XYZ file of C-alpha atoms in Angstrom:
305
model
C 33.735 -12.474 -4.973
C 30.420 -12.306 -3.112
C 27.425 -14.087 -4.621
C 23.798 -14.374 -3.602
C 24.765 -17.459 -1.603
C 27.015 -15.259 0.548
C 25.758 -15.073 4.126
C 25.506 -11.511 5.427
C 25.227 -10.201 8.975
C 24.395 -6.712 10.245
C 25.747 -4.987 13.332
C 23.600 -1.934 13.985
C 19.996 -2.304 12.844
C 18.561 1.144 13.350
C 16.532 2.512 10.478
C 19.469 2.673 8.059
C 20.914 -0.741 8.892
C 17.513 -2.420 9.024
C 16.458 -1.071 5.655
C 19.756 -2.079 4.061
C 19.194 -5.588 5.400
C 15.654 -5.667 4.028
C 16.916 -4.528 0.639
C 19.526 -7.271 0.449
C 16.989 -9.926 1.409
C 14.726 -8.606 -1.361
C 17.679 -9.021 -3.729
C 18.136 -12.666 -2.744
C 20.909 -12.478 -0.161
C 20.549 -14.468 3.076
C 20.848 -12.156 6.086
C 21.702 -14.745 8.693
C 22.512 -12.710 11.808
C 21.851 -9.332 13.411
C 23.263 -7.582 16.456
C 22.301 -4.319 18.105
C 22.522 -2.745 21.542
C 18.779 -2.175 21.133
C 17.653 -5.774 21.660
C 14.030 -5.138 20.714
C 15.043 -3.686 17.327
C 17.283 -6.683 16.689
C 14.562 -9.152 17.656
C 11.953 -7.457 15.491
C 14.175 -7.404 12.399
C 15.424 -10.946 12.942
C 11.859 -12.205 13.151
C 10.989 -10.361 9.935
C 14.005 -11.613 7.977
C 14.417 -15.070 9.471
C 17.782 -14.180 10.980
C 19.371 -15.036 14.318
C 19.829 -12.409 17.014
C 23.410 -12.828 18.192
C 24.301 -12.320 21.819
C 27.992 -11.763 21.124
C 29.997 -10.094 18.387
C 32.057 -13.236 17.890
C 28.840 -15.111 17.089
C 28.019 -12.549 14.395
C 31.316 -13.200 12.633
C 30.850 -16.960 12.911
C 27.464 -16.860 11.181
C 28.367 -14.824 8.084
C 31.044 -14.239 5.461
C 30.280 -10.535 5.089
C 29.503 -8.336 8.089
C 28.023 -4.890 7.467
C 28.346 -2.453 10.366
C 26.190 0.652 10.771
C 27.038 2.012 14.211
C 26.872 5.474 15.725
C 30.370 6.846 16.219
C 34.100 6.267 16.734
C 33.603 4.841 20.200
C 31.080 2.281 18.983
C 33.347 1.231 16.101
C 36.297 0.697 18.413
C 34.111 -1.310 20.778
C 32.937 -3.800 18.155
C 36.432 -4.197 16.696
C 38.353 -4.394 19.957
C 41.533 -6.473 19.974
C 40.650 -8.227 23.247
C 37.425 -9.665 24.601
C 34.249 -10.070 22.586
C 34.917 -8.715 19.099
C 33.991 -9.061 15.449
C 37.654 -9.890 14.897
C 37.350 -13.248 16.684
C 38.104 -16.032 14.179
C 37.593 -13.512 11.381
C 40.068 -14.938 8.874
C 38.608 -14.725 5.372
C 35.729 -12.461 6.413
C 34.839 -9.099 4.840
C 33.720 -6.152 6.954
C 31.862 -3.321 5.218
C 31.704 -0.364 7.602
C 29.004 2.150 6.728
C 28.961 4.469 9.735
C 30.183 8.050 9.506
C 33.268 7.948 11.707
C 36.687 9.565 11.709
C 38.985 8.607 8.820
C 41.673 7.437 11.247
C 39.252 4.931 12.773
C 38.617 3.337 9.372
C 42.377 3.035 8.908
C 42.756 1.455 12.356
C 39.950 -1.032 11.686
C 41.514 -2.036 8.368
C 44.859 -2.677 10.090
C 43.191 -4.774 12.795
C 41.226 -6.769 10.230
C 44.283 -7.453 8.093
C 46.199 -8.642 11.164
C 43.697 -11.505 11.589
C 43.443 -12.290 7.865
C 40.211 -10.397 7.194
C 39.335 -7.503 4.883
C 37.754 -4.156 5.736
C 36.084 -1.642 3.425
C 34.544 1.688 4.337
C 31.189 2.211 2.664
C 30.174 5.779 3.449
C 26.555 6.647 2.651
C 25.438 10.043 1.403
C 21.711 9.332 1.397
C 18.930 8.618 3.858
C 16.410 6.021 5.006
C 14.169 5.787 1.890
C 17.234 5.303 -0.307
C 18.530 2.551 1.989
C 15.254 0.686 1.538
C 15.002 0.961 -2.232
C 18.700 0.462 -2.988
C 19.475 3.943 -4.299
C 22.112 5.043 -1.802
C 25.035 7.132 -3.003
C 27.959 5.069 -1.717
C 31.581 6.135 -1.387
C 34.071 3.394 -0.602
C 37.607 3.359 0.686
C 40.017 0.475 1.074
C 41.951 -2.053 -0.956
C 41.073 -2.988 -4.516
C 40.640 -6.599 -3.378
C 38.115 -5.654 -0.708
C 36.244 -3.516 -3.221
C 36.070 -6.367 -5.746
C 34.663 -8.681 -3.099
C 32.103 -6.138 -1.881
C 30.948 -4.734 -5.217
C 28.303 -7.398 -6.032
C 26.613 -6.639 -2.712
C 27.020 -2.886 -2.766
C 25.614 -2.520 -6.272
C 22.255 -3.718 -4.902
C 22.322 -0.981 -2.276
C 23.352 1.957 -4.433
C 22.359 3.971 -7.463
C 25.944 5.187 -7.745
C 29.069 3.613 -6.335
C 32.386 5.436 -6.315
C 35.665 4.088 -4.971
C 37.522 7.080 -3.526
C 40.857 5.470 -2.671
C 42.618 3.886 0.299
C 41.014 3.411 3.693
C 40.106 6.717 5.315
C 39.671 8.603 2.054
C 35.935 7.990 1.721
C 35.385 9.167 5.291
C 37.141 12.435 4.464
C 34.838 13.012 1.505
C 31.775 12.069 3.565
C 32.807 14.530 6.296
C 32.940 17.316 3.711
C 29.604 16.290 2.186
C 27.888 16.434 5.561
C 29.680 19.622 6.590
C 28.403 21.462 3.506
C 24.925 19.918 3.860
C 24.711 21.037 7.483
C 25.830 24.570 6.602
C 23.206 24.710 3.852
C 20.513 23.454 6.223
C 21.350 26.027 8.900
C 21.537 28.759 6.247
C 18.123 27.828 4.866
C 16.666 27.907 8.376
C 18.035 31.411 8.900
C 16.701 32.627 5.546
C 13.219 31.270 6.172
C 13.214 32.386 9.801
C 14.105 35.932 8.819
C 11.531 35.790 6.034
C 8.825 34.973 8.549
C 9.981 37.763 10.860
C 9.714 40.188 7.921
C 6.150 39.077 7.217
C 6.927 37.457 3.870
C 4.938 34.596 2.384
C 7.216 31.628 2.956
C 5.823 29.491 0.126
C 6.595 32.370 -2.229
C 10.034 32.737 -0.674
C 10.817 29.053 -1.214
C 9.751 29.389 -4.864
C 12.058 32.366 -5.339
C 14.889 30.540 -3.586
C 14.439 27.586 -5.953
C 14.955 29.783 -9.028
C 17.924 31.773 -7.762
C 21.331 31.404 -6.169
C 19.607 30.485 -2.899
C 18.632 27.112 -4.334
C 20.067 23.959 -2.774
C 19.325 20.284 -2.287
C 18.217 20.967 1.298
C 15.619 23.416 -0.012
C 13.986 20.395 -1.653
C 14.328 18.073 1.326
C 13.940 20.312 4.382
C 12.086 23.553 3.591
C 8.557 22.179 3.840
C 9.404 20.408 7.109
C 10.800 23.626 8.545
C 7.610 25.520 7.684
C 5.243 23.025 9.326
C 7.646 21.922 12.093
C 7.680 18.307 10.933
C 11.014 17.064 12.222
C 10.569 13.304 12.017
C 14.090 12.015 11.847
C 15.823 11.069 8.609
C 19.205 12.487 9.617
C 19.376 13.583 13.231
C 20.567 16.875 14.661
C 22.894 14.842 16.884
C 24.502 13.246 13.835
C 24.784 16.654 12.191
C 26.697 17.916 15.232
C 28.937 14.841 15.246
C 29.708 14.994 11.537
C 30.419 18.718 11.567
C 32.786 17.977 14.437
C 34.649 15.404 12.334
C 35.151 17.988 9.589
C 36.365 20.580 12.086
C 38.949 18.153 13.472
C 40.202 17.484 9.957
C 40.383 21.233 9.342
C 42.341 21.814 12.526
C 44.882 19.194 11.502
C 45.110 20.739 8.023
C 45.352 24.249 9.558
C 42.317 25.503 7.639
C 39.809 27.923 9.168
C 36.123 26.936 8.796
C 34.038 29.640 10.505
C 30.764 28.614 8.839
C 31.202 24.969 9.803
C 32.039 26.017 13.368
C 28.950 28.238 13.611
C 26.783 25.443 12.219
C 28.105 22.943 14.741
C 27.273 25.421 17.498
C 23.662 25.481 16.316
C 23.367 21.711 16.324
C 25.097 21.519 19.702
C 22.409 23.884 21.001
C 19.694 21.535 19.762
C 21.349 18.652 21.582
C 21.632 20.662 24.796
C 17.900 21.436 24.505
C 17.147 17.712 24.334
C 16.274 17.911 20.618
C 19.219 15.983 19.204
C 16.971 13.105 18.158
C 14.962 15.317 15.814
C 15.802 15.652 12.144
C 18.466 18.200 11.172
C 15.634 20.389 9.834
C 14.910 21.147 13.499
C 17.692 23.742 13.348
C 14.819 25.994 12.221
C 13.562 25.905 15.817
C 16.499 28.168 16.678
C 15.753 30.790 14.009
C 11.983 31.048 13.440
C 10.280 33.713 15.591
C 8.589 32.296 18.681
C 10.158 28.857 18.448
C 13.376 29.168 20.430
C 13.398 26.311 22.995
C 12.432 27.453 26.486
C 15.092 25.241 28.030
C 17.757 27.220 26.198
C 16.236 30.520 27.239
C 16.502 29.436 30.861
C 20.167 28.538 30.406
C 20.921 31.926 28.845
C 19.680 33.864 31.890
């Protein structure tokens, strides 16, 4: 079982990973090592937390008992857990990997198998919250993996989450997370269309949001994204690029299950458009740029001609 003497390392120290690391340090855990493709981000966080910036993945594993990964996608996960060359799996016997990125369920299963082959444990820790929650330890965390891995990780994860639910075996939490993000993305795109049409009809949008909040049009994204859509404040908490990726994961699961998801497919198309316009780094609320009158990106207009 992990204790506050347990040394922790982070691979991937963007805003989510960095704030999780800060939270654990606040809770008394030593964060001993960090690693990120963005060297300046790694150096800045290491200096703040008193950690070492590792030059290799093998060094990360050597400097900690628990390694938390927060990387971008399937490709990045496979790269850090490769079976040959520099890898987190090097001399990993007895180590625990907690993988918090939103990636395909099959990748979590593959990582668990690779970890077990070298005597390590792997747990998926899917997050259904954003940057402020990572910093103050109120993430909603869904885990998947063995009961033993969950027991070992729980003392750490309870400091990061307001609610912690173990879904089942490896891959199961990623399936739930894919559905969470699929529905969230649909709701966000739907809200953008409702508000965009409201503006085109000359309605007062503050009034419209109030009506939405008291009727069947209410949703969590109305609380988090509506105001940003109105004032075009798209500072990133959950990027349009990630929305496209996560909707894509759900669509692949649906294809395998032979289920039709026309709303999810249409939503992914919207977020793909944002990426093609060079706006993938904006918050998912930027989907409103495709629906509000007068906002449609000029780069997309040129492509349509």
